[in-house]
Short mmCIF file of C-alpha atoms and ligand atoms in Angstrom, two decimals:
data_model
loop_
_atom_site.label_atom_id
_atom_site.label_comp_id
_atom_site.label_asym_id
_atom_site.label_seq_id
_atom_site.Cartn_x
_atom_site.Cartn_y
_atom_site.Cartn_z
CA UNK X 29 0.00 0.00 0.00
CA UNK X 30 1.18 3.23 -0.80
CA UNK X 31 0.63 5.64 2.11
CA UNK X 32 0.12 9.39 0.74
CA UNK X 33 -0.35 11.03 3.91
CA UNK X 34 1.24 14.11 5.68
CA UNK X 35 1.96 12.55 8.31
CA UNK X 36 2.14 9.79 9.38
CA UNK X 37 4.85 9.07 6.44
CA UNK X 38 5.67 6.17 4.44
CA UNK X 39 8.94 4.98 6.24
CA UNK X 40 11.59 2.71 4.46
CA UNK X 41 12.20 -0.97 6.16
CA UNK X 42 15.63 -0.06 7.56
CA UNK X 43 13.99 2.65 9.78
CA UNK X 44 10.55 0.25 10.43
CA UNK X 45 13.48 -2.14 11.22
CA UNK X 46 15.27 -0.34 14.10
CA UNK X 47 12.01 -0.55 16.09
CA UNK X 48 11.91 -4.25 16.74
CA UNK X 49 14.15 -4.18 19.94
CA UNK X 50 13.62 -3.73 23.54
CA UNK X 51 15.81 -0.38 24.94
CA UNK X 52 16.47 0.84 28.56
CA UNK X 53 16.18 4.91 27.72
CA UNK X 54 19.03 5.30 30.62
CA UNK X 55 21.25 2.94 29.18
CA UNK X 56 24.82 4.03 28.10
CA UNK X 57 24.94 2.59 24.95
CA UNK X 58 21.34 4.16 24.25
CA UNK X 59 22.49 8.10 25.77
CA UNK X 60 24.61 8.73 22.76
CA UNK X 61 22.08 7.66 20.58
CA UNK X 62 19.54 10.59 22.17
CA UNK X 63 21.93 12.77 22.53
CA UNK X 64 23.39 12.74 19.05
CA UNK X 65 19.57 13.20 17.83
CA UNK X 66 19.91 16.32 19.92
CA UNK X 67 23.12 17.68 18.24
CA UNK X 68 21.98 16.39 14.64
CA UNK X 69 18.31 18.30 14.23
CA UNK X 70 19.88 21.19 15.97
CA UNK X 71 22.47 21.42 13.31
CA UNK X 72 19.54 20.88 10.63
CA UNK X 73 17.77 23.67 12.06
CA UNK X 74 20.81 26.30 11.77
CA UNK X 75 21.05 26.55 15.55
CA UNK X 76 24.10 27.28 17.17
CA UNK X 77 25.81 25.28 19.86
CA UNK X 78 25.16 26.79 23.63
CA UNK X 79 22.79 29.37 21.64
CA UNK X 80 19.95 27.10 20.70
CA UNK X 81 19.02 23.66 22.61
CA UNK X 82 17.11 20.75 21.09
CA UNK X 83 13.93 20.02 23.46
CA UNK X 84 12.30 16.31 22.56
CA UNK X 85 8.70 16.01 24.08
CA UNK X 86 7.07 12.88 24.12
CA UNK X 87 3.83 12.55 21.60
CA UNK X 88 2.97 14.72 18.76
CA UNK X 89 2.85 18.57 16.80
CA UNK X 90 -0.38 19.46 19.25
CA UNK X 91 1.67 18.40 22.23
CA UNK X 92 5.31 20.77 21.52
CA UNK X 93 3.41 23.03 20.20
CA UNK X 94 1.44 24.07 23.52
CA UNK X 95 4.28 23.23 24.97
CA UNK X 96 5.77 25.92 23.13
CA UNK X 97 3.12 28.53 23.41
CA UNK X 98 3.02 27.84 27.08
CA UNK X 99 6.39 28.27 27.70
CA UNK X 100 7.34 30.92 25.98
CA UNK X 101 4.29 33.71 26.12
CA UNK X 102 3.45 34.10 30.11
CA UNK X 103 -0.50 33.59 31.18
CA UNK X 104 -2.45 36.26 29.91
CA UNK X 105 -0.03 37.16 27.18
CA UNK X 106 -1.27 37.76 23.65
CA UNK X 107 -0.41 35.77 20.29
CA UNK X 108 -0.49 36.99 17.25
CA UNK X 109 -1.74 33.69 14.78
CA UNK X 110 -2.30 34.76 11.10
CA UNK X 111 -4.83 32.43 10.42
CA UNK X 112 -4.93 30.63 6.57
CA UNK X 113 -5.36 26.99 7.55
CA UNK X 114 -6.30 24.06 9.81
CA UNK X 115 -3.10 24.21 12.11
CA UNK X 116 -3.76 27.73 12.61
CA UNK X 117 -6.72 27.34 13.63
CA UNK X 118 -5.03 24.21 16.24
CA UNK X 119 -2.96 27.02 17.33
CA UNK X 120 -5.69 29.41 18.21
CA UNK X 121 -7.37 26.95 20.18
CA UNK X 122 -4.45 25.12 22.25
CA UNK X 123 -3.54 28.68 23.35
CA UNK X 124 -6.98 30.04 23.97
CA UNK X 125 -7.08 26.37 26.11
CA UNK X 126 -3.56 27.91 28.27
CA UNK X 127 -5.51 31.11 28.96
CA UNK X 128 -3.40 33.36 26.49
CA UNK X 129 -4.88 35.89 24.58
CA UNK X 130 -5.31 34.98 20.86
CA UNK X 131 -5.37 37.67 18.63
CA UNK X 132 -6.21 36.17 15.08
CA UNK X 133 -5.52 37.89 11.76
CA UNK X 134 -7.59 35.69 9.40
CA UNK X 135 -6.46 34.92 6.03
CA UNK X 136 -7.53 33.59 3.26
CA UNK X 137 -6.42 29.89 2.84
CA UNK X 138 -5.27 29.91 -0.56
CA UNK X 139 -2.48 32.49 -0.03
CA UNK X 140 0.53 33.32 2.42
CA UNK X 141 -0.20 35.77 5.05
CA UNK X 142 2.53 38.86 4.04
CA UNK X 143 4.92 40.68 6.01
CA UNK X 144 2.39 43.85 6.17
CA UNK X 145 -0.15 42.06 7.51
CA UNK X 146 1.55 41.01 9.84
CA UNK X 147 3.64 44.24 10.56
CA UNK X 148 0.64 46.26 10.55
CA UNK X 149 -1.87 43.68 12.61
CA UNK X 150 1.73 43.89 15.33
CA UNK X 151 1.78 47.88 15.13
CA UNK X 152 -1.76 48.08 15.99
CA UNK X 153 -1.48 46.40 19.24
CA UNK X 154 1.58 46.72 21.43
CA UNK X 155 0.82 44.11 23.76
CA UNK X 156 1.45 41.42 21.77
CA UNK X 157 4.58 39.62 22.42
CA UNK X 158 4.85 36.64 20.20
CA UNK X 159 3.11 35.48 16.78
CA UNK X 160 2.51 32.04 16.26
CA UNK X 161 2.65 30.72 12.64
CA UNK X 162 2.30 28.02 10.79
CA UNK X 163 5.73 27.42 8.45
CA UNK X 164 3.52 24.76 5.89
CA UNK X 165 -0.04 24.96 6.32
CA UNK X 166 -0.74 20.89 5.80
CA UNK X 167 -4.64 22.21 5.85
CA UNK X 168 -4.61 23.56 2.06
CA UNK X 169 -0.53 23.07 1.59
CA UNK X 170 0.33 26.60 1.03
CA UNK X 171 3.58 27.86 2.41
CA UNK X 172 3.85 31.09 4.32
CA UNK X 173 6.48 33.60 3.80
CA UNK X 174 8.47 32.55 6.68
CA UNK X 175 11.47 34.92 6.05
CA UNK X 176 9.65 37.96 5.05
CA UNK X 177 7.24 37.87 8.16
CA UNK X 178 10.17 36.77 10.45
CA UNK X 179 11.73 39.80 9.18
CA UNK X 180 8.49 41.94 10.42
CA UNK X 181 8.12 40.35 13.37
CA UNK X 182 12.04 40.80 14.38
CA UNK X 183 11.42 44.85 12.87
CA UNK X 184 8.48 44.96 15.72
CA UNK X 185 10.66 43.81 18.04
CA UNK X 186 8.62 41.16 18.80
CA UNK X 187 8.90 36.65 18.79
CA UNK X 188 8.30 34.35 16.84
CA UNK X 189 6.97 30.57 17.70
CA UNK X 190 7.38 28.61 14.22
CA UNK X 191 5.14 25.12 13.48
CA UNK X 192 7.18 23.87 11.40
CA UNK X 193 5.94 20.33 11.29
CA UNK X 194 4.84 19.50 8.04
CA UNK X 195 8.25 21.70 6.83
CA UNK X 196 11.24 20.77 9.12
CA UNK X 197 13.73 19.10 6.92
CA UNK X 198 12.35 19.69 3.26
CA UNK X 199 11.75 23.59 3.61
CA UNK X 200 14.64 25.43 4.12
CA UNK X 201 14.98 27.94 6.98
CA UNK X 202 18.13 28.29 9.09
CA UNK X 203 17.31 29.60 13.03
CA UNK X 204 20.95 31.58 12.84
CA UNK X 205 19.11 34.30 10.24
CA UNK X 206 16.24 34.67 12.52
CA UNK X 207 17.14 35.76 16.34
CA UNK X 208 13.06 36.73 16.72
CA UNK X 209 12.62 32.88 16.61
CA UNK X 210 11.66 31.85 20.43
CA UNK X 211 11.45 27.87 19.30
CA UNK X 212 10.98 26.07 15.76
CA UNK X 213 8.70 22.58 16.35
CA UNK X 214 8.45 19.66 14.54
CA UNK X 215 8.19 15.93 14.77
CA UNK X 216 9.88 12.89 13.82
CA UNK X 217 7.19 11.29 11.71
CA UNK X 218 6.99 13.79 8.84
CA UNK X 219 9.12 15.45 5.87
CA UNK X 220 12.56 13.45 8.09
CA UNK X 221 10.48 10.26 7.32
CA UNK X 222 10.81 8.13 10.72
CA UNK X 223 7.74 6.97 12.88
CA UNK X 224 5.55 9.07 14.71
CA UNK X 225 6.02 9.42 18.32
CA UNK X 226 8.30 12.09 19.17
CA UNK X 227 8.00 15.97 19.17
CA UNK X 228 11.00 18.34 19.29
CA UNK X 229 11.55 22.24 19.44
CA UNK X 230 14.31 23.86 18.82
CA UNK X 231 14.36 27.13 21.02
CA UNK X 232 16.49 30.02 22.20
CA UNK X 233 18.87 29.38 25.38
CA UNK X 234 18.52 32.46 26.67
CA UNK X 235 14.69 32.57 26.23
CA UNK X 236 14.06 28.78 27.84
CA UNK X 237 15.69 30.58 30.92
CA UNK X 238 13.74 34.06 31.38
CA UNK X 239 10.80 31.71 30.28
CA UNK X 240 11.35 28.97 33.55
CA UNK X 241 8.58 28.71 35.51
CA UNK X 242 5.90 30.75 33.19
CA UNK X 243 4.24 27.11 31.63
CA UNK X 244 2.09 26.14 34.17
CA UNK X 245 2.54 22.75 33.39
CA UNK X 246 5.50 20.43 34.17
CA UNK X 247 4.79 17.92 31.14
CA UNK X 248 4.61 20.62 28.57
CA UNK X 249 7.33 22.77 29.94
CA UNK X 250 10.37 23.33 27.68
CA UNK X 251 12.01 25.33 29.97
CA UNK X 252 12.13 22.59 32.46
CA UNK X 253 13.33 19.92 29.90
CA UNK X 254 16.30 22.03 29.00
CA UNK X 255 17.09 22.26 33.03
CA UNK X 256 16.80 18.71 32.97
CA UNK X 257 19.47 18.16 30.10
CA UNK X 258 21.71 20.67 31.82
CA UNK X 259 21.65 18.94 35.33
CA UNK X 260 21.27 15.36 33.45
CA UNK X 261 22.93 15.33 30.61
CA UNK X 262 21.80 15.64 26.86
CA UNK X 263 21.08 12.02 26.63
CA UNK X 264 18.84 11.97 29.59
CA UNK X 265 15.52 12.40 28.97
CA UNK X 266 12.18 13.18 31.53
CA UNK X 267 10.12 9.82 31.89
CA UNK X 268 9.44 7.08 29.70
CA UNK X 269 9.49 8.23 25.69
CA UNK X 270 8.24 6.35 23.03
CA UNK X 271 12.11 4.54 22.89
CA UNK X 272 11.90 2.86 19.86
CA UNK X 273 10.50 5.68 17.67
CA UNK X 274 14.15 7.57 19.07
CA UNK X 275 16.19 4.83 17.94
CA UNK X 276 13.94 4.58 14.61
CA UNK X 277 14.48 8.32 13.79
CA UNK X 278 18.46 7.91 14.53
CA UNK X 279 18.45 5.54 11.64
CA UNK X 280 15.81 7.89 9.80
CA UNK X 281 18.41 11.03 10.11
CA UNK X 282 20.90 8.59 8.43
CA UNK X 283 18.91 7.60 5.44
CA UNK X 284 18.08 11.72 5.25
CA UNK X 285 22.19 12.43 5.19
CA UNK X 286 22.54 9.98 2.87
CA UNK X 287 20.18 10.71 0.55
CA UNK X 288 21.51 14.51 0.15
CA UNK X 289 19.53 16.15 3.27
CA UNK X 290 17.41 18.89 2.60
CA UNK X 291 18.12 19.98 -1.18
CA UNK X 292 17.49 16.47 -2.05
CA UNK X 293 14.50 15.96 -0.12
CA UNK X 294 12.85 19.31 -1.13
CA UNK X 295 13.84 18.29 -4.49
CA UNK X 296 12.53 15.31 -4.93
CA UNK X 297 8.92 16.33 -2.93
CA UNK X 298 8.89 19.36 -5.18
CA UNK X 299 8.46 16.61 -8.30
CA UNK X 300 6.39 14.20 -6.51
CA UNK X 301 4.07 17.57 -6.40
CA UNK X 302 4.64 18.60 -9.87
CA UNK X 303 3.78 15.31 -11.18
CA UNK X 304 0.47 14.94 -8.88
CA UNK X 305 -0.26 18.76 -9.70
CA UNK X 306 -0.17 18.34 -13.37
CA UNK X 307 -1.55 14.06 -13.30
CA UNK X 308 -4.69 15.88 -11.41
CA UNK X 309 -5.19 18.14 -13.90
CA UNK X 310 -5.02 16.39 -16.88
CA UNK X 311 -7.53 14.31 -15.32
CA UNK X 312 -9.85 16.81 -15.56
CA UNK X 313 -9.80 18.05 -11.88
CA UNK X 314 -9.45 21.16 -10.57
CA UNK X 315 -6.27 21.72 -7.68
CA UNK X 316 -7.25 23.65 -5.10
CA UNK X 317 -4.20 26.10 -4.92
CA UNK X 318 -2.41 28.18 -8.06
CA UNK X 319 0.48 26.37 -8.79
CA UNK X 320 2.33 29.87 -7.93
CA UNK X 321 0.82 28.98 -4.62
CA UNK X 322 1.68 25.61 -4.13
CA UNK X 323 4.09 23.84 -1.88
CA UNK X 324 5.93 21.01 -2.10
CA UNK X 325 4.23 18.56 1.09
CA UNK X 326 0.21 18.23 -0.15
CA UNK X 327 -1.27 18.80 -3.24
CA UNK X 328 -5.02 19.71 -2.48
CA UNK X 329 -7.77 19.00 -5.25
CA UNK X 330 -11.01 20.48 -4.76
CA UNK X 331 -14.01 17.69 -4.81
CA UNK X 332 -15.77 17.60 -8.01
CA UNK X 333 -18.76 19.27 -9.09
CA UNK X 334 -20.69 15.55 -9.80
CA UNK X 335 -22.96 14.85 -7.68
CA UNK X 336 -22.24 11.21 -7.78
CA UNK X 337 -18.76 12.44 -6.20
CA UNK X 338 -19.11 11.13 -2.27
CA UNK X 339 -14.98 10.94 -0.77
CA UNK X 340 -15.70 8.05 1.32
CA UNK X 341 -16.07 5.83 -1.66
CA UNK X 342 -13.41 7.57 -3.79
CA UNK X 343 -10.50 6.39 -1.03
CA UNK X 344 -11.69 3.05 -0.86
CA UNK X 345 -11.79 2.93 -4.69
CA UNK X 346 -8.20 4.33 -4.44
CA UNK X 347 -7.63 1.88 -1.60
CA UNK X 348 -8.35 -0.88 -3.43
CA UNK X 349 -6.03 0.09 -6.20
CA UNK X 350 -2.98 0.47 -3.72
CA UNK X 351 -3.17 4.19 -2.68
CA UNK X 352 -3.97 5.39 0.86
CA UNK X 353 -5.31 8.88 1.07
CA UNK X 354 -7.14 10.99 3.86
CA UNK X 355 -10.84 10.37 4.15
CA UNK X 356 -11.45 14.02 4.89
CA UNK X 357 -10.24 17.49 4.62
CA UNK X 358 -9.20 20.81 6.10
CA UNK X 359 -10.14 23.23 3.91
CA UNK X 360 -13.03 26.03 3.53
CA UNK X 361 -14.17 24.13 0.75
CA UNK X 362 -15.00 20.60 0.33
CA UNK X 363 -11.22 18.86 -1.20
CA UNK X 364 -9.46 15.79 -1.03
CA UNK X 365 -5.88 15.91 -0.32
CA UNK X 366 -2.58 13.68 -1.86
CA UNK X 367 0.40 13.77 0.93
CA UNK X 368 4.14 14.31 -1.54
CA UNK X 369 6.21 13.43 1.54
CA UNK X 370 7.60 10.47 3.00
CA UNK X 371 9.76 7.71 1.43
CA UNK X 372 7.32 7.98 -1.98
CA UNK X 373 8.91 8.60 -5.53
CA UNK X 374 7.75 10.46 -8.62
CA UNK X 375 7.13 6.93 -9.94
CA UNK X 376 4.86 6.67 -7.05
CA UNK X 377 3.30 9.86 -8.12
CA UNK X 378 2.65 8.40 -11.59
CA UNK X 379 0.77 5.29 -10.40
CA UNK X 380 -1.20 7.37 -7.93
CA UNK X 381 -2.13 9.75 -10.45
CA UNK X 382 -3.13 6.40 -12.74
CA UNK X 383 -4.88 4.95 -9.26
CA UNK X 384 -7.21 8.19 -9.63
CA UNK X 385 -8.40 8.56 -12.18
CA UNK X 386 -9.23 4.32 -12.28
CA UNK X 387 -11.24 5.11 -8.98
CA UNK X 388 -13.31 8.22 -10.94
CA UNK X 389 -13.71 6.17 -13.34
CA UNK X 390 -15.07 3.33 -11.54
CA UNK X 391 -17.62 5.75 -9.54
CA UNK X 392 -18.65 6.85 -12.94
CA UNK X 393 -17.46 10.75 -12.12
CA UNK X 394 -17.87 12.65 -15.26
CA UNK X 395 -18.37 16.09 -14.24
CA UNK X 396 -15.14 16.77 -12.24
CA UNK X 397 -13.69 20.63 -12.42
CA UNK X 398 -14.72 22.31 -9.22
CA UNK X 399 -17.93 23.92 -9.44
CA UNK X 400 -17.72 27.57 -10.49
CA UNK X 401 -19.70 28.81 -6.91
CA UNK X 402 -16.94 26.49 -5.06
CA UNK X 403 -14.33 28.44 -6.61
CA UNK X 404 -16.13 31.71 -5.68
CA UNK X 405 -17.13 31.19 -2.23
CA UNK X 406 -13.41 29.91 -1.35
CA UNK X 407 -11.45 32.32 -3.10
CA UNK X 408 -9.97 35.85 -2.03
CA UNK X 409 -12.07 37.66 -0.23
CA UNK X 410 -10.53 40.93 -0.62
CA UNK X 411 -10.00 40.25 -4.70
CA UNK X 412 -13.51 39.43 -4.99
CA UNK X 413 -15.07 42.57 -2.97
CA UNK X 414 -12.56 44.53 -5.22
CA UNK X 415 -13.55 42.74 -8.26
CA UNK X 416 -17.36 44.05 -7.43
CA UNK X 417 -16.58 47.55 -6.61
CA UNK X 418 -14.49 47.65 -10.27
C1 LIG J 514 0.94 17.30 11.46
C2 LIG J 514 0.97 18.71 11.92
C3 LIG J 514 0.83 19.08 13.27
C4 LIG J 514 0.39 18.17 14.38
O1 LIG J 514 0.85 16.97 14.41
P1 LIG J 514 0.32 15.79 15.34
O2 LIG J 514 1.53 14.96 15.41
O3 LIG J 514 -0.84 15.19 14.62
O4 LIG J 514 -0.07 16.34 16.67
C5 LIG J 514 0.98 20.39 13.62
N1 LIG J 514 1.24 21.33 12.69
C6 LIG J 514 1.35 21.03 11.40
C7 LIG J 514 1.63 22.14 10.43
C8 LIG J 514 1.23 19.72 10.96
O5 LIG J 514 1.34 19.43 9.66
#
């Protein structure tokens, strides 16, 4: 079965393989093993040594990411969270949930937010300390402008808390350009391709120690894992973690070094996308996003206008053709979305693409652009109030 997910990935065997073992987290021959994790994604991220620290949390995204919020924006505090997608709107809620103050600068989701939105939205209320966004939005798979709004954000003289789960290790963004950067998150079971399991930010020294105390929580406390490390050691790690999902993503970082790290990677998700982008279309459907507009991790297709079209039946027509896909979807209008990452190929891509249009075939789906009042009702707001008053 072909797995075209973001996230959970399609793994390769060697790093399914390295799970099959029992491992004592405080052993000495398994320390190194965390520890060099540590060292390894900090490097990835463009962190400095003794500057930046490498925090693993145990679970998922949700999990670092309040983590993160809580940490590093004190109760009460307001977040910024320009909203264009589902993980946005995850952000907005697990920080509403610690009792900070969301303020929420909503977006359409078939565009980047831009450094003047944000810049402006940050002028207009001085009390916000951080923004919180959302590096690839895995909802409709655009990417934000990451450096340009860093740049705002470190012009406001404000921080920055960076999801970068469904980006970390195919997008490229180095944490030594961007000092307004409290903490980049991400998790082992996406674009680095091990199992998931395992969260990790990588934050700011200096801020995980004006920030101790402020999480009110012990579990989701950054702060208090990177006092942990420093009394512990690097290879120690708070109570039990998912073990084997560590010593999978050790051999998972390998495969990733060998196989070029993150040029290659981007590289070769950019033409699984291209090649599911353009098999989609020439299929008659209708992709959700501009290609100008499209990243490299999901390819979202809006649903089509048949009304024979149900998606339930469409994945398990897929299903049964090899191809795994979501059976549901995250954006303002109805979609059906085709993960590019994880160990998949443009060959992959190919059969997929062949593996659709089979299943619409099957289901007897004839009428399958988006329908024109989809389009409209999803598409720019401010381009289509300006459109009217031309
Ligand atoms: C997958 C994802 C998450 C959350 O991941 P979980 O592991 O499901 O908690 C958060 N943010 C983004 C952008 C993601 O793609």
């Amino acid at each position: 079965m072909l797995l075209l997910i973001p996230g959970p990935v399609q793994t390769r065997p060697e790093t399914r393989a390295a799970m099959a073992q029992d491992i004592a987290p405080w052993d000495n021959d398994f320390r190194p093993v965390y520890a060099g994790i540590r060292d390894r994604v900090r490097a990835l991220a463009g962190g400095r040594e003794g500057e930046h620290a490498t925090l693993p949390l145990q679970g998922g995204g949700h999990f670092v990411m309040e983590a993160a919020l809580r940490t590093f924006i004190p109760e009460g505090g307001k977040v910024l969270v320009p909203q264009n997608g589902a993980y946005a709107d995850r952000a907005v809620r697990l920080a509403s949930a610690a009792h900070r103050q969301v303020v929420a600068l909503p977006i359409p989701d078939t565009r980047s937010a831009s450094a003047e939105e944000v810049g402006a939205a940050l002028a207009a209320d001085p009390a916000i300390s951080h923004v919180a966004m959302i590096h690839n939005e895995t909802g409709s798979g655009i990417v934000n402008d990451v450096e340009g709004i860093g740049a705002a954000v470190r012009a406001a003289g404000r921080r920055l808390i960076l999801d970068s789960v469904s980006a970390f290790g195919a997008l490229p963004f180095s944490l030594a350009d961007h000092p307004e950067v409290d903490a980049m998150l991400f998790t082992s079971g996406k674009c680095l391709e091990g199992m998931p399991g395992m969260g990790f930010a990588v934050a700011r020294v200096d801020r995980l120690e004006a920030a101790a105390g402020q999480a009110g929580s012990w579990c989701l406390d950054l702060s208090d894992i990177h006092a942990h490390a420093l009394r512990a050691g690097w290879g120690s790690i708070r109570f039990t973690p998912a073990v084997q999902v560590i010593a999978a993503f050790a051999v998972a970082l390998d495969l990733y070094a060998q196989e070029g790290g993150q040029p290659a990677r981007l590289a070769r998700y950019r033409e699984n996308a291209r090649v599911l982008y353009e098999g989609v279309k020439s299929l008659g459907l209708t992709p959700y996003l501009d290609w100008a507009d499209q990243g490299p991790v999901i390819v979202t297709v809006h649903q089509p206008a048949d009304p024979d079209f149900a998606l339930q039946p469409f994945v398990d027509a897929l299903k049964r053709r090899g191809v795994l896909i979501s059976n549901f979807w995250n954006t303002h209008a109805p979609s059906f979305r085709v993960g590019c990452i994880g160990a998949v190929t443009p060959d992959d891509m190919r059969m997929a693409v062949a593996a659709i249009g089979g299943a619409l075939d099957e289901l007897g789906i004839r009428d399958r652009a988006a329908s024109a009042e989809v389009r409209e009702i999803e598409g720019d707001p401010g381009t289509q109030s300006a459109t009217k008053r031309a």
